């Protein structure tokens, strides 16, 4: 570094954005040394302060390269750059962090294992050879190990692992890629594996434990493996016997399992092409550093066990993202089932004691490690629909999800989401933060994690909630919890939240028509909605389209038993061709008397009815099974006429589903053809409703939201028809279409109600 002279000047910069947990301070130090600048850099709670001094031209270069050459995981934003007095400094240093304002905190997600670390882990000459917890400033876990900010080792779950002499030297070396890498570790000083079978720990060191786990998997056993954000249940994906055993023990007869493949070949995806047929976008996301699960078409000659995804033509694939996963997949040498270790619908388990206690009848053995998981994070899931990869579930790598609002909120708000596929979200200043997937709110554990995530988010971002937003349904557990907190409460209708989610993500500021088709949600008229077209914008939605209502047989039970939905349609039209009323006299009597038979306009229940009438699925073992299997077996049949439209007494454009019964029961056509006709008829109906509303209101923007539109066949057909007729189409790309996006939509809707200028 040069000595102070008259030609030098100094600058004090404040940088926000994603600048913690991404190797930003070491990058700044190296950049300053390259440009022969002296000064310092330090973390605050959510920002980085930088003081640099040197020649003016070098200072200009420093600011430019700070943005243009930042580490690939960083997203820096210079919020302030002010001239400063020269200081008596001869070098550039990283100062200790200090607590500061919470407004600009950006919590980094969990990252994959970078190429440098992967190469080092596979090199027998390196001291981290085959070390399952190798990482550097550009890779490794973040969200699941940070207890609080600023991002220093003492504030992470690595605080209990003091650095050995060799690691400390790397930590303090500005030229080392592990310079100030907070989760730095090696076999001498870092976390380690242990393998347990029965009541005995069989191996308590890394390679021995890993070898025993691989042997167990090759023997057809089921092993619970602790990962970055929780445990997975793992078994041989080629073994029909092992997969069927897992299904039996987990009481999961049909719901598809995710499969992890070894990282092979130049692009890592060599093994992928043997089991699946990804397109270019799917392949790109599978090999992306975020490494989610991607739903991909099966390869006709795939050796994956048929029971991995029974009745479906797609399979959930992911490639290894952690060092442990790489070692496990490499040593096993083939595809592995990698499904969340939980009781169905609950959040993923993170503690060894809980896993051994709650999954003792499922797993034959356990591969533990001793790095604490601060908070759970399930794997993210994506599917290609309407030409884009869209999230089905937000989790590891993508959460916490951050979004910039069009305007600032007056006080911190919390949205608690819905009953199923729950997420929560907070809004403060002009920021919205959405949690990773929590799960269905039917169990005590889900509720415990729900409360934990809320408290955790508020602590991390330094937010004190002043008002809560919940679903209008009073019996949702999330709604009951919200009402018990003693804070100001805003209730948002389910489908208004769905509509606001797509409008909010795309920042649409003019009226639009949003189709919100799903299974069930309380409507403004007290009935169960699920096939709505809402006109307007956040805070000002008007129901203008729907479907002819029908009475569900047995209320909520109809969502699990599609045959009840079929009965509802047949009885509503006076149909008795299959003697259903005689077969179910008590149900028929209750339905006639409107006992436990609520009105619904749900397209999700129409899909269930269609599946039952075609005898595809009569009883669902998981949510959406009937619709997914109906989609899988459907053929393309785009010439089907749309349903008849008519106006209700209050002016709503209703689609009459009655013609679908004849289509579905016309046995002159194959089941596949009739299923295709069902999809095509609904897509054409959506177009006709959109055209009618455009003619009446002059609105050309059409949005989609709700779980029904995760159906690729329906969404693709509907979007193609709308585009052909010159509509402008909006579909969420960052927020899930299903109920996982409700918390996001609730905040958009609630904040807009207080700010009509949205």
XYZ file of C-alpha atoms in Angstrom:
758
model
C 0.000 0.000 0.000
C 1.187 3.520 -0.782
C 1.826 6.217 1.801
C -0.615 9.127 2.150
C 0.097 12.006 -0.259
C -1.635 15.092 -1.646
C -2.975 13.250 -4.696
C -4.980 10.766 -2.637
C -8.629 10.909 -1.633
C -10.952 8.731 0.445
C -14.482 7.383 0.121
C -16.955 5.841 2.578
C -19.440 3.454 0.991
C -22.493 1.685 2.347
C -23.495 -1.422 0.396
C -26.711 -3.383 0.856
C -28.393 -6.243 -1.002
C -27.167 -9.817 -0.711
C -23.716 -9.106 0.689
C -23.482 -11.442 3.672
C -22.753 -15.130 3.443
C -21.498 -14.797 -0.142
C -17.781 -14.051 0.324
C -18.299 -10.318 -0.189
C -15.881 -8.975 2.446
C -12.980 -11.196 1.248
C -13.756 -10.064 -2.307
C -13.609 -6.397 -1.225
C -10.294 -7.006 0.529
C -8.760 -8.647 -2.538
C -10.087 -5.892 -4.820
C -8.610 -3.189 -2.596
C -5.216 -4.931 -2.594
C -5.275 -5.249 -6.393
C -5.953 -1.524 -6.770
C -3.409 -0.605 -4.049
C -6.033 0.957 -1.801
C -5.908 1.068 1.992
C -8.903 1.052 4.304
C -11.295 -1.413 5.863
C -14.574 -3.315 5.413
C -16.988 -4.483 8.098
C -20.388 -6.118 8.420
C -23.330 -4.523 10.099
C -26.623 -6.304 10.717
C -27.741 -6.100 7.109
C -25.202 -3.958 5.288
C -21.483 -3.647 4.634
C -19.515 -0.458 5.316
C -16.355 0.154 3.275
C -13.705 2.831 3.755
C -11.130 3.092 0.947
C -8.423 5.621 0.192
C -5.938 5.969 -2.633
C -5.610 7.578 -6.042
C -8.925 8.978 -7.381
C -8.788 6.838 -10.540
C -8.338 3.712 -8.417
C -11.331 4.693 -6.275
C -13.488 5.000 -9.399
C -12.330 1.580 -10.551
C -13.061 0.180 -7.101
C -16.718 1.305 -7.176
C -17.213 0.013 -10.705
C -15.681 -3.410 -10.024
C -17.475 -3.684 -6.696
C -20.626 -4.209 -8.769
C -19.344 -5.652 -12.049
C -16.905 -8.201 -10.552
C -18.791 -9.155 -7.384
C -18.865 -12.835 -6.349
C -21.458 -14.788 -8.362
C -23.719 -15.310 -5.332
C -23.618 -11.630 -4.262
C -26.192 -9.006 -5.247
C -24.569 -5.739 -4.035
C -26.259 -2.344 -4.213
C -24.310 0.836 -3.344
C -26.780 2.857 -1.287
C -24.340 5.612 -0.315
C -20.899 6.813 -1.410
C -19.534 9.889 0.341
C -16.142 11.664 0.340
C -14.275 11.091 3.584
C -11.171 12.473 5.284
C -7.939 10.558 4.764
C -6.888 8.237 7.570
C -3.492 7.059 8.694
C -3.791 3.563 7.231
C -1.194 1.606 5.302
C -3.153 -1.557 4.482
C -6.659 -2.883 3.942
C -8.271 -5.008 6.669
C -11.519 -6.783 7.532
C -12.802 -5.337 10.794
C -14.982 -7.101 13.335
C -18.697 -6.943 12.642
C -21.025 -4.684 14.565
C -24.722 -4.659 15.215
C -26.667 -2.170 13.156
C -30.024 -1.306 11.627
C -32.133 -4.261 10.511
C -33.828 -2.628 7.527
C -31.440 -3.960 4.902
C -30.882 -7.500 6.135
C -30.775 -10.066 3.318
C -30.515 -13.626 4.606
C -28.734 -15.815 2.027
C -30.218 -19.166 0.991
C -28.386 -22.490 1.141
C -25.997 -23.049 -1.743
C -24.681 -26.049 -3.652
C -21.127 -27.430 -3.546
C -18.996 -25.406 -5.967
C -16.721 -26.987 -8.584
C -13.556 -26.038 -6.669
C -14.714 -27.746 -3.480
C -16.043 -30.746 -5.403
C -12.694 -31.198 -7.142
C -10.826 -30.827 -3.849
C -13.125 -33.332 -2.120
C -12.289 -35.899 -4.809
C -8.519 -35.348 -4.698
C -6.723 -37.949 -2.502
C -3.816 -35.539 -1.957
C -6.032 -32.903 -0.280
C -6.651 -32.851 3.457
C -10.405 -32.513 2.838
C -10.491 -35.588 0.630
C -13.969 -37.153 0.961
C -14.929 -34.685 3.684
C -18.780 -34.430 3.733
C -18.830 -30.825 4.995
C -16.368 -29.128 2.649
C -17.311 -25.547 1.688
C -15.882 -22.112 0.889
C -17.073 -18.516 0.570
C -18.941 -19.418 -2.623
C -20.802 -22.527 -1.536
C -22.360 -24.448 1.319
C -25.279 -23.930 3.709
C -26.295 -20.467 4.900
C -30.023 -20.104 5.723
C -30.145 -23.323 7.748
C -27.062 -22.481 9.845
C -27.369 -18.717 10.519
C -28.733 -18.024 13.990
C -28.560 -14.262 13.656
C -26.797 -11.535 11.702
C -24.181 -10.169 11.215
C -22.887 -13.260 9.460
C -19.990 -14.352 11.660
C -19.073 -17.873 12.771
C -20.148 -17.176 16.332
C -23.662 -16.462 15.000
C -23.932 -19.781 13.154
C -24.313 -23.449 14.051
C -20.537 -23.756 13.492
C -19.898 -21.798 16.680
C -19.343 -25.089 18.505
C -16.562 -26.150 16.119
C -13.384 -24.102 16.850
C -11.057 -23.854 13.859
C -7.908 -25.944 13.857
C -4.561 -24.294 13.110
C -4.627 -25.176 9.391
C -8.188 -23.906 8.885
C -7.458 -20.736 10.863
C -4.532 -20.014 8.540
C -6.847 -20.307 5.511
C -9.451 -18.128 7.244
C -6.896 -15.336 7.707
C -5.203 -15.576 4.294
C -6.528 -12.902 1.867
C -5.342 -15.002 -1.083
C -7.226 -18.125 -0.020
C -10.738 -18.824 -1.314
C -11.704 -19.616 2.298
C -10.668 -16.183 3.537
C -13.306 -15.341 6.164
C -15.474 -18.333 5.154
C -17.613 -18.635 8.280
C -18.625 -22.363 7.910
C -15.000 -23.339 7.265
C -14.235 -26.857 8.511
C -12.095 -29.931 7.957
C -12.028 -33.492 9.361
C -9.936 -32.328 12.332
C -12.150 -29.491 13.530
C -15.535 -29.720 11.790
C -18.738 -31.769 11.933
C -18.626 -35.515 11.369
C -20.921 -38.383 10.418
C -22.130 -41.320 12.485
C -24.053 -44.419 11.389
C -26.590 -46.043 13.647
C -28.458 -49.298 13.142
C -30.696 -50.694 15.809
C -29.603 -49.322 19.172
C -25.919 -49.259 18.330
C -23.704 -46.647 16.668
C -21.841 -48.775 14.142
C -19.387 -46.075 13.049
C -18.618 -42.632 14.419
C -16.303 -41.222 11.771
C -16.932 -39.974 8.261
C -15.731 -42.656 5.839
C -16.724 -45.572 8.044
C -20.236 -44.198 8.552
C -20.628 -43.414 4.868
C -19.453 -46.877 3.807
C -21.926 -48.574 6.131
C -24.763 -46.388 4.844
C -23.945 -47.303 1.239
C -23.766 -51.004 2.144
C -27.173 -50.740 3.795
C -28.673 -49.087 0.705
C -27.177 -51.726 -1.591
C -28.724 -54.373 0.674
C -32.170 -52.912 0.052
C -32.506 -51.132 3.389
C -34.064 -47.723 4.050
C -31.707 -45.167 5.598
C -32.653 -41.799 7.137
C -29.909 -39.374 6.072
C -29.369 -35.958 7.663
C -28.792 -33.272 5.049
C -28.580 -29.482 4.991
C -32.144 -28.570 5.949
C -33.432 -31.843 7.370
C -33.458 -35.605 6.988
C -34.284 -37.609 3.856
C -35.530 -41.169 3.670
C -33.249 -42.899 1.173
C -33.379 -46.236 -0.640
C -32.449 -47.830 -3.977
C -34.660 -46.209 -6.639
C -34.206 -49.183 -8.982
C -35.407 -51.717 -6.435
C -39.141 -52.274 -6.670
C -38.977 -54.198 -3.393
C -37.231 -51.374 -1.521
C -39.587 -48.680 -2.871
C -42.696 -50.737 -2.096
C -41.326 -51.353 1.404
C -40.857 -47.612 1.896
C -44.404 -46.948 0.694
C -45.818 -49.552 3.039
C -43.934 -48.309 6.083
C -44.601 -44.627 5.387
C -48.289 -45.263 4.587
C -47.781 -43.474 1.287
C -49.337 -45.824 -1.287
C -49.214 -43.621 -4.394
C -47.677 -40.163 -3.941
C -44.535 -39.919 -6.107
C -41.046 -39.952 -4.631
C -38.159 -37.722 -5.707
C -35.045 -39.372 -7.132
C -31.432 -38.189 -6.798
C -28.950 -39.161 -9.501
C -25.139 -39.154 -9.304
C -23.280 -36.179 -10.747
C -21.627 -37.706 -13.820
C -20.047 -36.438 -17.018
C -18.921 -32.975 -18.072
C -22.288 -31.308 -17.318
C -23.080 -33.578 -14.361
C -26.216 -34.907 -16.042
C -24.901 -37.970 -17.864
C -26.912 -40.371 -15.706
C -30.024 -38.210 -16.068
C -30.605 -39.091 -19.714
C -30.865 -42.773 -18.838
C -33.981 -42.249 -16.716
C -35.614 -39.023 -17.946
C -36.002 -36.777 -20.983
C -35.416 -33.183 -19.835
C -35.728 -30.271 -22.231
C -33.075 -27.546 -22.327
C -34.713 -25.410 -19.599
C -35.215 -28.354 -17.267
C -31.634 -29.504 -17.755
C -30.352 -25.994 -17.048
C -32.272 -25.763 -13.764
C -31.304 -29.275 -12.687
C -27.613 -28.374 -12.993
C -28.045 -24.828 -11.652
C -26.356 -23.988 -8.315
C -29.816 -23.875 -6.704
C -30.383 -27.588 -7.499
C -34.145 -27.981 -6.951
C -36.270 -31.014 -7.693
C -37.561 -30.709 -11.266
C -40.482 -32.718 -12.628
C -39.247 -34.273 -15.882
C -40.766 -36.681 -18.423
C -39.773 -40.296 -17.836
C -37.479 -42.017 -20.324
C -39.335 -44.952 -21.963
C -36.460 -47.289 -21.097
C -35.929 -45.991 -17.577
C -34.729 -48.520 -15.023
C -36.317 -46.565 -12.157
C -38.814 -48.728 -10.245
C -42.374 -48.311 -11.554
C -43.642 -47.684 -8.027
C -41.575 -44.476 -7.712
C -44.325 -42.491 -9.486
C -47.229 -44.881 -10.125
C -49.626 -43.843 -12.866
C -47.657 -40.712 -13.807
C -45.471 -39.920 -16.813
C -43.160 -37.531 -14.973
C -40.664 -38.070 -12.186
C -39.144 -35.643 -9.693
C -35.390 -35.526 -10.321
C -32.599 -33.725 -8.509
C -28.830 -33.799 -8.696
C -26.576 -33.726 -5.597
C -26.138 -30.330 -3.970
C -24.279 -31.062 -0.728
C -20.881 -32.805 -0.347
C -22.560 -35.637 1.552
C -25.068 -36.169 -1.262
C -22.257 -36.254 -3.823
C -20.346 -38.873 -1.815
C -23.461 -40.940 -1.175
C -24.555 -40.940 -4.829
C -21.022 -41.549 -6.134
C -20.396 -44.489 -3.812
C -23.831 -46.017 -4.399
C -23.410 -45.599 -8.152
C -27.063 -45.294 -9.114
C -30.353 -43.462 -8.533
C -31.589 -43.074 -4.971
C -35.019 -42.257 -3.582
C -34.589 -38.976 -1.723
C -37.856 -38.106 -0.017
C -38.438 -35.837 2.973
C -38.177 -37.635 6.302
C -41.482 -36.674 7.880
C -44.949 -37.833 8.704
C -47.069 -37.101 5.624
C -47.791 -33.388 5.214
C -45.613 -32.312 8.166
C -42.418 -30.250 7.984
C -39.208 -32.184 7.422
C -37.557 -33.515 10.606
C -34.213 -32.006 11.659
C -33.264 -33.567 15.016
C -31.741 -37.036 15.407
C -33.781 -37.816 18.515
C -37.051 -36.949 16.739
C -36.085 -38.897 13.629
C -35.178 -42.042 15.543
C -38.293 -41.798 17.679
C -40.857 -40.907 15.011
C -39.428 -42.859 12.067
C -38.185 -45.954 13.863
C -40.785 -48.091 12.075
C -39.808 -46.676 8.664
C -36.003 -46.413 8.577
C -33.733 -49.426 9.063
C -30.717 -47.242 9.850
C -29.675 -43.627 10.349
C -26.818 -41.581 8.919
C -26.490 -38.665 11.337
C -24.126 -35.715 11.559
C -23.483 -33.338 14.443
C -23.928 -29.941 12.715
C -27.125 -28.473 14.193
C -29.820 -27.452 11.707
C -31.043 -24.052 12.896
C -34.259 -24.160 10.844
C -35.820 -26.704 8.456
C -35.746 -26.229 4.688
C -37.363 -28.776 2.417
C -36.254 -29.174 -1.198
C -37.736 -26.790 -3.765
C -39.846 -28.285 -6.566
C -40.346 -26.902 -10.096
C -42.420 -27.950 -13.105
C -42.517 -26.763 -16.706
C -45.918 -25.262 -17.584
C -46.840 -22.803 -20.330
C -43.244 -22.720 -21.543
C -41.644 -21.753 -18.209
C -40.320 -23.545 -15.149
C -42.522 -22.521 -12.247
C -42.257 -23.329 -8.525
C -44.557 -25.925 -7.033
C -42.825 -25.589 -3.662
C -40.344 -22.994 -2.421
C -37.605 -24.308 -0.152
C -33.853 -24.880 -0.029
C -31.936 -22.598 -2.376
C -34.893 -20.290 -3.084
C -35.982 -19.306 0.418
C -36.269 -16.989 2.116
C -37.981 -15.473 -0.919
C -37.497 -11.679 -1.138
C -39.715 -9.273 -3.055
C -39.721 -5.481 -3.397
C -43.144 -3.880 -2.958
C -44.316 -1.017 -5.157
C -44.743 1.106 -2.046
C -43.722 1.016 1.602
C -46.045 -0.337 4.276
C -46.755 1.841 7.301
C -45.945 -0.864 9.866
C -44.663 -4.460 9.867
C -47.250 -7.044 8.814
C -47.424 -10.823 9.014
C -49.443 -13.057 6.665
C -50.069 -16.580 7.940
C -51.128 -18.289 4.692
C -53.678 -21.084 4.440
C -54.375 -24.525 5.830
C -52.539 -26.558 3.197
C -49.030 -26.158 1.741
C -48.509 -23.416 4.280
C -45.962 -20.633 4.053
C -45.848 -17.375 6.018
C -44.637 -13.938 4.943
C -43.710 -10.621 6.528
C -43.772 -7.126 5.045
C -41.865 -4.117 6.352
C -40.795 -0.881 4.666
C -40.996 -1.780 0.951
C -39.905 -5.396 1.446
C -41.790 -8.693 1.506
C -40.107 -11.874 2.772
C -41.789 -15.265 2.294
C -40.757 -18.346 4.252
C -39.906 -21.736 2.786
C -42.535 -24.456 2.663
C -43.874 -25.419 6.108
C -46.528 -28.015 5.240
C -50.147 -28.836 5.970
C -51.442 -27.424 9.237
C -53.203 -30.577 10.436
C -50.626 -31.721 12.994
C -49.065 -30.470 16.213
C -45.573 -30.517 14.688
C -46.709 -28.356 11.758
C -48.105 -25.845 14.224
C -44.901 -25.840 16.275
C -42.752 -25.238 13.183
C -45.236 -22.602 11.965
C -44.750 -20.629 15.193
C -40.992 -21.244 15.125
C -40.670 -19.897 11.584
C -42.668 -16.758 12.423
C -40.572 -16.015 15.515
C -37.405 -16.828 13.615
C -38.197 -14.481 10.703
C -39.103 -11.634 13.029
C -35.850 -12.075 14.955
C -33.666 -12.392 11.857
C -35.080 -9.268 10.219
C -35.555 -7.273 13.422
C -39.299 -6.892 12.878
C -42.013 -6.386 15.485
C -45.339 -7.348 13.927
C -48.156 -4.824 14.312
C -50.908 -6.475 12.281
C -51.694 -9.980 11.016
C -53.340 -11.017 7.756
C -55.123 -14.359 7.536
C -57.574 -16.287 5.375
C -61.220 -15.389 5.790
C -62.069 -18.998 6.702
C -62.479 -18.889 10.507
C -61.711 -22.588 11.003
C -58.272 -22.662 9.397
C -55.715 -23.285 12.137
C -53.710 -20.340 10.833
C -56.771 -18.086 11.067
C -57.548 -19.237 14.612
C -53.932 -18.643 15.640
C -54.008 -15.156 14.106
C -57.193 -14.281 15.990
C -55.607 -15.346 19.304
C -52.597 -13.010 19.053
C -54.370 -9.855 20.206
C -53.099 -7.798 17.262
C -54.929 -5.920 14.550
C -56.341 -8.528 12.167
C -57.178 -8.357 8.451
C -59.080 -11.237 6.879
C -58.579 -11.823 3.156
C -60.749 -14.049 1.014
C -58.891 -17.079 -0.294
C -59.314 -16.341 -3.992
C -58.658 -12.626 -3.567
C -55.260 -13.642 -2.187
C -54.694 -15.948 -5.169
C -55.572 -13.144 -7.593
C -53.414 -10.604 -5.780
C -50.462 -12.999 -5.844
C -50.242 -12.957 -9.638
C -51.043 -9.236 -9.901
C -48.474 -8.463 -7.205
C -45.674 -10.552 -8.690
C -46.118 -8.914 -12.086
C -46.769 -5.443 -10.583
C -49.882 -5.032 -12.732
C -51.298 -1.599 -11.961
C -54.372 -1.711 -14.196
C -57.505 -3.864 -13.940
C -57.092 -7.473 -15.039
C -59.130 -10.667 -15.121
C -57.631 -13.425 -12.967
C -58.898 -16.993 -13.150
C -58.516 -18.604 -9.718
C -59.296 -22.301 -10.039
C -58.542 -24.653 -7.157
C -60.071 -27.160 -4.772
C -61.729 -25.047 -2.109
C -61.719 -21.647 -0.468
C -64.324 -19.629 1.406
C -66.025 -17.183 -0.931
C -67.494 -13.776 -0.219
C -71.016 -15.226 -0.470
C -70.306 -17.906 2.143
C -70.100 -20.785 -0.339
C -67.012 -22.770 -1.328
C -65.392 -21.147 -4.342
C -62.911 -22.766 -6.672
C -63.701 -21.830 -10.279
C -63.656 -18.053 -10.205
C -62.829 -15.235 -12.567
C -62.038 -12.085 -10.570
C -61.936 -8.687 -12.233
C -60.016 -5.717 -10.853
C -56.739 -5.308 -9.023
C -55.420 -5.945 -5.491
C -57.828 -4.497 -2.956
C -60.633 -4.213 -5.516
C -61.648 -7.635 -6.808
C -65.087 -8.355 -8.266
C -66.344 -11.858 -9.058
C -67.464 -11.860 -12.691
C -67.063 -15.528 -13.733
C -67.616 -18.874 -12.090
C -69.094 -22.324 -12.598
C -72.578 -23.602 -11.969
C -72.580 -24.475 -8.251
C -73.286 -27.970 -7.014
C -73.613 -29.510 -3.573
C -70.723 -31.642 -2.362
C -71.686 -35.011 -0.921
C -70.169 -35.243 2.549
C -68.482 -31.830 2.627
C -64.694 -31.977 3.066
C -64.647 -35.761 2.628
C -65.421 -35.213 -1.066
C -61.899 -33.832 -1.485
C -60.495 -37.239 -0.506
C -63.095 -39.407 -2.237
C -63.706 -38.385 -5.859
C -66.673 -40.729 -6.158
C -68.566 -38.317 -3.898
C -67.939 -35.522 -6.407
C -69.249 -37.749 -9.201
C -72.392 -38.435 -7.166
C -72.872 -34.709 -6.608
C -72.904 -33.993 -10.355
C -75.122 -36.943 -11.212
C -77.668 -36.178 -8.528
C -77.677 -32.457 -9.359
C -78.729 -33.283 -12.929
C -81.206 -35.989 -11.962
C -78.957 -38.673 -13.388
C -79.419 -42.118 -11.908
C -78.153 -44.257 -14.752
C -75.733 -46.089 -12.440
C -78.220 -46.422 -9.577
C -75.956 -44.322 -7.366
C -78.857 -43.169 -5.199
C -79.850 -46.776 -4.493
C -76.254 -47.707 -3.689
C -75.952 -44.812 -1.256
C -79.441 -44.195 0.173
C -78.294 -42.458 3.362
C -75.959 -40.142 1.458
C -78.661 -39.396 -1.078
C -81.099 -38.516 1.676
C -78.556 -36.242 3.395
C -77.746 -34.594 0.063
C -81.446 -33.988 -0.663
C -81.859 -32.395 2.774
C -78.653 -30.351 2.256
C -77.014 -31.928 5.318
C -73.213 -31.631 5.189
C -73.573 -30.821 1.497
C -72.175 -27.307 0.983
C -72.440 -25.475 -2.328
C -69.261 -25.227 -4.368
C -68.075 -23.875 -7.712
C -64.773 -25.774 -7.488
C -63.016 -26.815 -10.699
C -60.741 -28.978 -8.540
C -63.787 -31.026 -7.530
C -64.865 -31.224 -11.197
C -61.509 -32.868 -11.931
C -62.154 -35.292 -9.086
C -65.600 -36.098 -10.464
C -64.188 -36.664 -13.949
C -61.549 -39.026 -12.562
C -64.208 -41.010 -10.702
C -66.605 -41.171 -13.650
C -63.766 -42.513 -15.806
C -62.832 -44.901 -12.967
C -59.286 -43.530 -12.851
C -59.219 -42.656 -9.140
C -62.083 -43.245 -6.716
C -60.136 -42.650 -3.484
C -57.231 -40.189 -3.253
C -54.231 -41.075 -1.117
C -52.664 -37.630 -1.677
C -53.843 -34.166 -2.692
C -54.299 -33.742 -6.423
C -53.867 -37.436 -7.253
C -57.070 -37.671 -9.303
C -56.250 -34.598 -11.386
C -52.614 -35.621 -11.902
C -53.540 -39.080 -13.143
C -56.282 -37.655 -15.341
C -53.760 -35.281 -16.906
C -51.243 -38.093 -17.440
C -53.549 -40.376 -19.408
C -55.213 -37.596 -21.465
C -54.739 -37.325 -25.190
C -54.805 -34.028 -27.079
C -58.319 -33.259 -28.274
C -58.602 -29.566 -29.047
C -61.845 -29.686 -31.044
C -64.181 -30.089 -28.082
C -66.861 -27.399 -27.706
C -66.674 -25.208 -24.572
C -69.336 -25.366 -21.909
C -72.528 -23.349 -22.140
C -72.311 -19.926 -20.499
C -75.214 -18.151 -18.826
C -75.718 -15.256 -16.441
C -76.785 -15.796 -12.834
C -79.379 -13.599 -11.172
C -76.602 -11.346 -9.866
C -74.934 -10.985 -13.268
C -72.071 -13.490 -12.887
C -71.078 -15.436 -16.002
C -71.466 -19.112 -15.089
C -70.179 -22.126 -17.001
C -72.538 -25.107 -16.957
C -70.578 -28.322 -16.371
C -73.565 -30.593 -17.190
C -72.348 -31.373 -20.732
C -69.207 -32.892 -19.215
C -71.191 -35.819 -17.834
C -72.200 -37.004 -21.303
C -68.631 -36.551 -22.539
C -67.171 -38.530 -19.657
C -69.717 -41.356 -19.875
C -69.606 -41.753 -23.656
C -67.940 -45.164 -23.811
C -67.721 -45.015 -27.605
C -64.436 -43.218 -26.925
C -61.456 -44.423 -24.917
C -60.826 -43.215 -21.392
C -57.759 -41.349 -22.710
C -59.811 -39.529 -25.347
C -62.563 -38.583 -22.901
C -59.998 -37.266 -20.410
C -58.485 -35.167 -23.200
C -61.916 -33.869 -24.164
C -62.531 -32.858 -20.557
C -59.354 -30.740 -20.489
C -60.046 -29.185 -23.893
C -63.595 -28.255 -22.959
C -62.447 -26.442 -19.812
C -59.706 -24.570 -21.711
C -62.219 -23.448 -24.341
C -64.648 -22.394 -21.615
C -61.984 -20.227 -19.994
C -61.354 -18.501 -23.338
C -65.053 -17.820 -23.848
C -65.397 -16.337 -20.365
C -62.356 -14.132 -20.980
C -63.777 -12.924 -24.297
C -67.123 -12.125 -22.703
C -65.490 -10.078 -19.928
C -63.253 -8.290 -22.454
C -66.309 -7.329 -24.493
C -68.144 -6.067 -21.416
C -65.284 -4.369 -19.528
C -62.511 -3.778 -22.052
C -59.965 -5.740 -19.989
C -57.314 -7.531 -22.029
C -54.976 -8.712 -19.238
C -55.616 -12.266 -18.005
C -53.911 -13.893 -15.013
C -53.843 -17.431 -13.640
C -53.649 -18.559 -10.024
C -54.769 -21.554 -7.990
C -53.663 -25.167 -7.751
C -55.729 -26.402 -10.718
C -53.400 -24.486 -13.044
C -50.465 -26.651 -12.038
C -52.055 -28.969 -14.599
C -49.738 -28.588 -17.583
C -52.221 -29.792 -20.184
C -54.981 -27.415 -19.069
C -52.715 -24.390 -18.602
C -50.866 -24.892 -21.897
C -54.118 -25.183 -23.843
C -55.748 -22.209 -22.116
C -52.716 -19.950 -22.586
C -52.375 -20.902 -26.252
C -56.031 -20.062 -26.870
C -55.756 -16.715 -25.091
C -52.598 -15.728 -26.965
C -54.218 -16.692 -30.290
C -57.029 -14.278 -29.418
C -54.674 -11.420 -28.510
C -54.917 -11.528 -24.717
C -51.980 -10.481 -22.546
C -51.290 -13.389 -20.170
C -49.747 -13.305 -16.674
C -48.718 -16.443 -14.773
C -46.612 -16.466 -11.575
C -42.983 -17.457 -12.142
C -41.495 -16.873 -8.681
C -44.480 -17.557 -6.393
C -46.243 -20.965 -6.454
C -49.647 -21.065 -8.146
C -51.036 -23.256 -5.367
C -51.791 -22.401 -1.732
C -48.066 -22.016 -1.009
C -48.430 -18.577 -2.597
C -51.331 -17.481 -0.378
C -49.198 -15.696 2.232
C -47.610 -13.611 -0.530
C -51.016 -12.787 -2.014
C -52.504 -12.001 1.394
C -49.905 -9.292 1.984
C -50.329 -7.834 -1.515
C -54.096 -7.749 -1.028
C -54.020 -6.361 2.525
C -51.504 -3.621 1.759
C -53.448 -2.620 -1.360
C -56.641 -2.294 0.659
C -54.880 0.440 2.599
C -53.384 2.004 -0.528
C -55.810 2.138 -3.421
C -53.111 3.595 -5.679
C -51.670 0.108 -6.306
